[in-house]
Amino acid sequence: VVVVVIAGFFPPSSLDSMTSVWVSTNVIIDFHLFDRWIAGNDVKTASQQRKDFAEFGNLQRIIEEDTMDQFNMFDLLVPFLDDPHTFYQQDMFPISEQDRAELIKRYYSYDNDFMAQILGKQLSRGQRKDLDEAAEKTGIPLESCNRQFDNLRRIFKAVDDVPGKLSNLISERFLLDTSLAIAYASMVFITNNRLNVDKRVLQDVPLPILLESATEFMSSWTSIGKRNGDDQDLHKKFLQDMREIKYSILHTKQIHEMQRIVQNECSSFSPEKLTGALSVIKSLIQIGGGLSNRGEWRDIFEDLMEQVVLPCQETHLRVEEMEVLIASVRNSFSMLSLPQDVKKRTRSSFTTFITTIGNVIILML
C-alpha cells in the first residue's frame, strides 16, 4: 500500500472540504496527460486540453498543479522507460503490469513525419543538436523530437551487429509489441544501410510504405535464414549472384530475349501499357545488379520510384497487371539462353529478388 500526501497540491481554503491523504495500491496514470507529455506539451498547454479544465472555473489552478504533479512523475519514470526491463523490476512506482505495458508502448510511439526526417542518417549526438530544423519543418515540439530521436538511437545501439532477427531482438530487449518492434526493426535496417528516404521524389510515399518495403528486403535479401544470420545487411552471395545476373543479361542479347518472352505473356496489355512494362524490365535488372554498390543500394527507393513506379503510373498500370508483369519476368529467367551453370547458381537469387522487388513496387504504386 502506498500513502500519497496531496494536501500540498490544494489551496488551504479548500482543504476543509477535501481529504488530505489518498491511499491506493497503485499509482494512477492519466494517459491523456501522458500523451500530452510525450507530445512535448508544457504543463499549461496540457492543462488547458484536459476535459475538466473548463468545468472547474476558479479552481483551474488546481488542475494545473495536478498536471504538474503528473508531469513530474513522468519525468521520474524516464530512466525506467528507457530500460523497460528495470521498469518491471522497480518498486518505487507501484503501477499495474497492464499500465506499465501501455506506458512503454506510448513512450516508444513515433510521428511518421519526424521519423522520415532522420531515417537513413547517422544517429550521432551531433545530429541530436540539430533537431530544431526537423521540429520546425514538421511542427512537432522539440521535446518530442528529442524523445523520438533518443529512442531510435537507443534501440539502434542495443541491437547493432547482434545476430538474430531484428524485430525479435527489439521486442525482447525493449518489451515492445510485435507491430511496434517490426516498425523499429525496419527503421534500424534503413538507418544501418543509410537508405535515402528523404528525396523529393519520395515525398508523397508514406513512411509506413517505406518501412514495409524495408521489411520485405530484410526477410528476403539478408542472411536471416542462415545459421547465425541476421537481417541487418544484405547477404553476400545474393549480391554476387545479382551482379553476375546483371552482367549475363545486360551485356548480352538476353535482355531482348527476356523482353520478348514477357511481351508474349503480357499480350493482353494495351499497347501503351505493354511498351511501358517492357521499358522497366532493364531498369529492374540494373537495380538488382547495383545492390552491391553502396551508392546504388542507398538510392534504391529513389531509383524504384523514378525508373519503375512513376513510368507504370503514367501508363495507368494496375496492381493486378503489375503482378502479371513480375510473374512473367520471374518465369522468363529459366527460358533464357544462359549457361546452365549460371542458371543453376543464380536462379534462386533471381527469384528472390524479382519477387521481393515486385512486392515493393506494388506497395509504392
Coordinates of C-alpha atoms in Angstrom, one line a residue:
V1 CA 0.0 0.0 0.0
V2 CA 1.3 3.4 -0.9
V3 CA 0.3 6.5 1.0
V4 CA 0.5 9.7 -1.0
V5 CA 0.1 13.0 0.7
I6 CA -1.5 15.5 -1.6
A7 CA -2.5 18.3 0.8
G8 CA 0.2 20.5 -0.6
F9 CA -1.4 20.5 -4.0
F10 CA -4.6 22.3 -2.9
P11 CA -5.1 25.8 -1.6
P12 CA -5.6 26.0 2.2
S13 CA -9.1 27.4 1.8
S14 CA -10.3 24.2 0.1
L15 CA -8.7 21.7 2.5
D16 CA -11.7 21.7 4.9
S17 CA -13.9 20.1 2.3
M18 CA -11.2 17.8 0.8
T19 CA -9.4 14.7 2.0
S20 CA -5.8 15.4 2.5
V21 CA -4.5 11.9 2.2
W22 CA -5.2 9.4 -0.5
V23 CA -4.4 5.7 -0.1
S24 CA -4.0 3.4 -3.1
T25 CA -2.4 0.1 -4.1
N26 CA -1.3 1.5 -7.4
V27 CA -0.2 4.8 -8.8
I28 CA -3.0 6.3 -11.0
I29 CA -1.7 7.1 -14.5
D30 CA -3.6 9.8 -16.5
F31 CA -2.9 8.5 -20.0
H32 CA -4.4 11.6 -21.6
L33 CA -1.7 13.7 -19.8
F34 CA 0.9 11.1 -20.6
D35 CA 0.1 11.6 -24.3
R36 CA 0.4 15.3 -23.9
W37 CA 3.8 14.9 -22.1
I38 CA 5.3 12.7 -24.8
A39 CA 3.9 15.1 -27.4
G40 CA 6.2 17.7 -25.9
N41 CA 3.4 19.9 -24.4
D42 CA 4.1 22.1 -21.4
V43 CA 2.1 22.0 -18.2
K44 CA -0.1 25.0 -19.1
T45 CA -1.0 23.7 -22.6
A46 CA -1.7 20.2 -21.3
S47 CA -3.9 21.6 -18.5
Q48 CA -6.0 23.5 -20.9
Q49 CA -6.5 20.4 -23.0
R50 CA -8.0 18.5 -20.1
K51 CA -11.7 17.9 -20.3
D52 CA -12.2 19.1 -16.7
F53 CA -10.3 22.3 -17.2
A54 CA -13.3 24.5 -18.3
E55 CA -15.6 22.9 -15.7
F56 CA -13.5 24.0 -12.7
G57 CA -13.7 27.7 -13.3
N58 CA -11.7 29.5 -10.5
L59 CA -10.2 26.1 -9.5
Q60 CA -8.3 25.8 -12.7
R61 CA -5.0 26.4 -10.8
I62 CA -5.7 23.0 -9.1
I63 CA -5.9 21.4 -12.5
E64 CA -2.5 22.9 -13.5
E65 CA -1.0 21.7 -10.2
D66 CA -2.4 18.2 -10.7
T67 CA -1.0 18.3 -14.3
M68 CA 2.4 19.4 -13.0
D69 CA 2.3 16.5 -10.4
Q70 CA 1.7 14.0 -13.2
F71 CA 4.4 15.5 -15.4
N72 CA 6.9 15.4 -12.6
M73 CA 6.1 11.7 -12.1
F74 CA 6.5 11.1 -15.9
D75 CA 10.0 12.7 -15.7
L76 CA 10.9 10.3 -12.9
L77 CA 9.8 7.4 -15.0
V78 CA 12.1 8.2 -17.9
P79 CA 15.1 6.1 -16.7
F80 CA 12.8 3.1 -16.4
L81 CA 11.1 3.7 -19.7
D82 CA 14.5 3.9 -21.4
D83 CA 15.2 0.4 -20.0
P84 CA 11.8 -1.3 -19.8
H85 CA 13.1 -4.4 -18.0
T86 CA 14.1 -2.3 -15.0
F87 CA 10.6 -0.8 -15.1
Y88 CA 9.1 -4.2 -14.2
Q89 CA 11.8 -4.8 -11.6
Q90 CA 11.4 -1.4 -9.7
D91 CA 9.1 -0.9 -6.8
M92 CA 9.4 2.8 -6.5
F93 CA 6.2 3.3 -8.5
P94 CA 3.6 0.6 -7.9
I95 CA 2.0 0.5 -11.3
S96 CA -0.1 -2.3 -12.7
E97 CA 1.5 -4.5 -15.3
Q98 CA -1.1 -3.5 -17.8
D99 CA -0.4 0.2 -17.3
R100 CA 3.4 -0.4 -17.5
A101 CA 3.0 -2.1 -20.8
E102 CA 0.8 0.7 -22.1
L103 CA 3.3 3.3 -20.9
I104 CA 6.1 1.6 -22.7
K105 CA 4.1 1.3 -25.9
R106 CA 3.2 5.0 -25.8
Y107 CA 6.7 6.1 -24.8
Y108 CA 8.1 4.4 -27.9
S109 CA 5.4 5.7 -30.3
Y110 CA 6.6 8.0 -33.0
D111 CA 5.5 10.5 -35.6
N112 CA 5.8 9.5 -39.2
D113 CA 6.7 13.0 -40.4
F114 CA 9.5 13.3 -37.9
M115 CA 11.0 9.8 -38.5
A116 CA 11.1 10.4 -42.2
Q117 CA 13.4 13.4 -41.5
I118 CA 16.0 11.4 -39.6
L119 CA 15.9 7.9 -41.1
G120 CA 18.9 6.9 -43.1
K121 CA 21.1 9.4 -41.4
Q122 CA 23.8 8.9 -38.8
L123 CA 22.3 8.9 -35.3
S124 CA 25.1 10.9 -33.7
R125 CA 24.9 13.2 -30.7
G126 CA 25.8 16.0 -33.1
Q127 CA 22.7 15.4 -35.1
R128 CA 20.6 15.5 -32.0
K129 CA 21.7 19.1 -31.5
D130 CA 20.4 19.8 -35.0
L131 CA 16.8 18.6 -34.5
D132 CA 15.5 22.2 -34.4
E133 CA 15.1 22.2 -38.1
A134 CA 13.2 18.9 -38.1
A135 CA 10.9 20.2 -35.3
E136 CA 10.2 23.5 -37.2
K137 CA 9.6 21.6 -40.5
T138 CA 7.2 19.1 -39.0
G139 CA 5.6 21.4 -36.4
I140 CA 6.4 18.8 -33.7
P141 CA 7.7 20.2 -30.4
L142 CA 11.4 19.8 -30.0
E143 CA 11.0 17.9 -26.7
S144 CA 9.0 15.2 -28.6
C145 CA 11.6 15.1 -31.4
N146 CA 14.4 14.6 -28.8
R147 CA 12.5 11.7 -27.3
Q148 CA 11.9 10.0 -30.6
F149 CA 15.5 10.5 -31.7
D150 CA 16.8 9.2 -28.4
N151 CA 14.5 6.1 -28.6
L152 CA 15.6 5.2 -32.1
R153 CA 19.3 5.8 -31.2
R154 CA 19.0 3.7 -28.1
I155 CA 17.4 0.8 -29.9
F156 CA 19.9 1.0 -32.8
K157 CA 22.8 0.8 -30.4
A158 CA 21.3 -2.1 -28.5
V159 CA 20.9 -4.4 -31.5
D160 CA 23.8 -3.2 -33.7
D161 CA 25.7 -6.2 -35.0
V162 CA 23.8 -8.6 -32.8
P163 CA 23.0 -11.9 -34.6
G164 CA 19.3 -12.8 -34.9
K165 CA 16.0 -11.4 -36.2
L166 CA 15.9 -7.6 -35.5
S167 CA 12.2 -7.5 -34.6
N168 CA 12.7 -10.3 -32.0
L169 CA 15.8 -8.7 -30.6
I170 CA 14.0 -5.4 -30.2
S171 CA 10.9 -7.0 -28.7
E172 CA 12.9 -8.9 -26.2
R173 CA 15.1 -6.0 -25.2
F174 CA 12.5 -3.2 -25.1
L175 CA 9.3 -5.3 -24.4
L176 CA 7.5 -3.8 -27.4
D177 CA 4.6 -5.5 -29.1
T178 CA 5.1 -7.2 -32.4
S179 CA 3.9 -4.5 -34.7
L180 CA 6.0 -1.8 -33.0
A181 CA 9.1 -4.0 -32.8
I182 CA 8.8 -4.7 -36.6
A183 CA 8.5 -1.0 -37.3
Y184 CA 11.6 -0.2 -35.3
A185 CA 13.4 -3.1 -36.9
S186 CA 12.7 -1.6 -40.3
M187 CA 13.9 1.8 -39.1
V188 CA 17.1 0.3 -37.8
F189 CA 17.6 -1.5 -41.1
I190 CA 17.1 1.7 -43.1
T191 CA 19.4 3.6 -40.8
N192 CA 22.1 0.9 -40.7
N193 CA 22.2 0.7 -44.5
R194 CA 21.9 4.5 -44.8
L195 CA 19.0 4.2 -47.3
N196 CA 17.8 7.6 -48.6
V197 CA 14.1 8.2 -47.8
D198 CA 14.0 12.0 -47.8
K199 CA 14.4 12.6 -51.6
R200 CA 11.9 14.9 -53.2
V201 CA 10.5 12.1 -55.5
L202 CA 9.6 10.2 -52.3
Q203 CA 7.8 13.0 -50.5
D204 CA 4.4 11.5 -51.3
V205 CA 5.3 8.0 -50.2
P206 CA 4.0 7.4 -46.6
L207 CA 6.6 6.3 -44.1
P208 CA 4.7 3.0 -43.3
I209 CA 5.1 2.0 -47.0
L210 CA 8.9 2.6 -46.8
L211 CA 9.0 0.6 -43.5
E212 CA 7.0 -2.3 -45.0
S213 CA 9.3 -2.2 -48.0
A214 CA 12.3 -2.5 -45.8
T215 CA 10.7 -5.4 -44.0
E216 CA 10.5 -7.1 -47.5
F217 CA 14.2 -6.6 -48.1
M218 CA 15.1 -7.8 -44.6
S219 CA 13.1 -11.1 -44.9
S220 CA 14.4 -12.0 -48.3
W221 CA 17.8 -10.4 -49.2
T222 CA 19.7 -10.9 -45.9
S223 CA 21.2 -13.9 -44.2
I224 CA 18.4 -14.2 -41.6
G225 CA 17.6 -17.7 -42.8
K226 CA 21.2 -18.9 -42.4
R227 CA 22.9 -20.2 -39.3
N228 CA 23.9 -17.3 -37.1
G229 CA 22.5 -15.0 -39.7
D230 CA 20.9 -11.6 -39.2
D231 CA 18.6 -9.2 -41.2
Q232 CA 20.7 -6.1 -40.9
D233 CA 22.9 -6.4 -44.0
L234 CA 22.3 -7.9 -47.5
H235 CA 23.6 -11.4 -47.9
K236 CA 26.9 -11.5 -49.8
K237 CA 26.1 -14.5 -52.1
F238 CA 22.8 -12.8 -53.1
L239 CA 24.7 -9.7 -54.0
Q240 CA 27.3 -11.7 -56.0
D241 CA 24.6 -13.5 -57.9
M242 CA 22.7 -10.4 -58.8
R243 CA 25.9 -8.8 -60.1
E244 CA 26.5 -11.8 -62.2
I245 CA 22.9 -11.8 -63.5
K246 CA 23.2 -8.2 -64.5
Y247 CA 26.3 -8.9 -66.5
S248 CA 24.9 -12.1 -68.1
I249 CA 21.7 -10.4 -69.2
L250 CA 22.5 -6.8 -69.9
H251 CA 25.9 -7.4 -71.6
T252 CA 24.4 -9.9 -74.0
K253 CA 21.3 -10.1 -76.1
Q254 CA 19.5 -11.9 -73.3
I255 CA 17.7 -8.7 -72.2
H256 CA 15.9 -8.6 -75.6
E257 CA 15.0 -12.3 -75.2
M258 CA 13.6 -11.6 -71.8
Q259 CA 11.5 -8.7 -73.1
R260 CA 10.3 -10.9 -76.0
I261 CA 9.2 -13.6 -73.5
V262 CA 7.5 -11.1 -71.3
Q263 CA 5.8 -9.5 -74.2
N264 CA 4.2 -12.8 -75.2
E265 CA 2.9 -13.4 -71.6
C266 CA 1.6 -9.9 -71.3
S267 CA -0.2 -9.8 -74.6
S268 CA -3.4 -8.8 -73.0
F269 CA -1.9 -5.4 -72.1
S270 CA -2.8 -2.3 -74.1
P271 CA 0.0 -1.2 -76.5
E272 CA 0.8 1.8 -74.2
K273 CA 1.0 -0.4 -71.1
L274 CA 3.0 -3.1 -72.8
T275 CA 5.5 -0.5 -74.0
G276 CA 5.9 0.9 -70.5
A277 CA 6.1 -2.6 -69.0
L278 CA 8.9 -3.7 -71.3
S279 CA 10.9 -0.5 -70.6
V280 CA 11.1 -1.1 -66.9
I281 CA 12.5 -4.6 -67.3
K282 CA 16.0 -3.3 -68.0
S283 CA 15.7 -1.0 -65.0
L284 CA 14.8 -3.9 -62.7
I285 CA 17.9 -5.9 -63.8
Q286 CA 20.1 -2.8 -63.4
I287 CA 18.7 -2.1 -59.9
G288 CA 19.3 -5.7 -58.9
G289 CA 22.8 -5.7 -60.2
G290 CA 23.6 -2.5 -58.5
L291 CA 22.7 -3.7 -55.0
S292 CA 26.4 -4.5 -54.3
N293 CA 27.3 -0.9 -55.0
R294 CA 26.9 1.1 -51.8
G295 CA 25.7 4.3 -53.5
E296 CA 23.1 2.5 -55.7
W297 CA 21.8 0.5 -52.8
R298 CA 21.3 3.6 -50.8
D299 CA 19.2 5.1 -53.6
I300 CA 17.0 2.1 -54.2
F301 CA 13.8 3.8 -53.2
E302 CA 14.5 6.8 -55.4
D303 CA 15.5 4.6 -58.3
L304 CA 12.4 2.4 -58.0
M305 CA 10.2 5.4 -57.9
E306 CA 11.8 7.2 -60.9
Q307 CA 12.6 4.2 -63.1
V308 CA 9.7 1.8 -62.4
V309 CA 6.8 3.2 -60.3
L310 CA 6.3 6.5 -62.0
P311 CA 6.5 5.1 -65.6
C312 CA 4.0 2.5 -64.6
Q313 CA 1.7 5.1 -63.1
E314 CA 1.9 7.2 -66.2
T315 CA 0.6 4.3 -68.3
H316 CA -2.0 3.5 -65.6
L317 CA -0.7 0.0 -65.0
R318 CA -3.0 -1.7 -62.4
V319 CA -1.8 -3.7 -59.5
E320 CA -3.0 -7.0 -61.0
E321 CA -1.2 -6.1 -64.2
M322 CA 2.0 -5.5 -62.3
E323 CA 1.6 -8.9 -60.7
V324 CA 1.4 -10.4 -64.2
L325 CA 4.5 -8.5 -65.3
I326 CA 6.5 -9.6 -62.3
A327 CA 5.5 -13.2 -62.7
S328 CA 6.4 -13.0 -66.4
V329 CA 9.9 -11.6 -65.7
R330 CA 10.4 -14.3 -63.0
N331 CA 9.3 -17.1 -65.3
S332 CA 11.4 -15.8 -68.2
F333 CA 14.7 -16.4 -66.4
S334 CA 14.6 -20.2 -66.9
M335 CA 13.9 -19.7 -70.7
L336 CA 16.9 -17.5 -71.4
S337 CA 19.9 -18.9 -73.3
L338 CA 22.3 -18.6 -70.4
P339 CA 25.0 -21.2 -69.4
Q340 CA 23.4 -23.9 -67.3
D341 CA 25.9 -23.4 -64.5
V342 CA 25.0 -19.7 -64.3
K343 CA 21.2 -20.5 -64.3
K344 CA 21.7 -23.2 -61.6
R345 CA 23.9 -21.0 -59.4
T346 CA 21.8 -17.8 -59.6
R347 CA 18.2 -18.9 -60.2
S348 CA 17.2 -18.8 -56.5
S349 CA 18.7 -15.3 -56.0
F350 CA 16.9 -14.0 -59.1
T351 CA 13.6 -15.5 -58.0
T352 CA 14.1 -13.9 -54.5
F353 CA 15.0 -10.6 -56.0
I354 CA 12.2 -10.2 -58.5
T355 CA 9.5 -11.5 -56.1
T356 CA 10.6 -9.1 -53.4
I357 CA 11.1 -6.1 -55.7
G358 CA 7.7 -6.8 -57.2
N359 CA 6.1 -6.7 -53.7
V360 CA 7.8 -3.4 -53.0
I361 CA 6.7 -1.9 -56.3
I362 CA 3.1 -2.8 -55.7
L363 CA 3.3 -1.2 -52.2
M364 CA 4.6 2.0 -53.8
L365 CA 2.2 2.1 -56.8

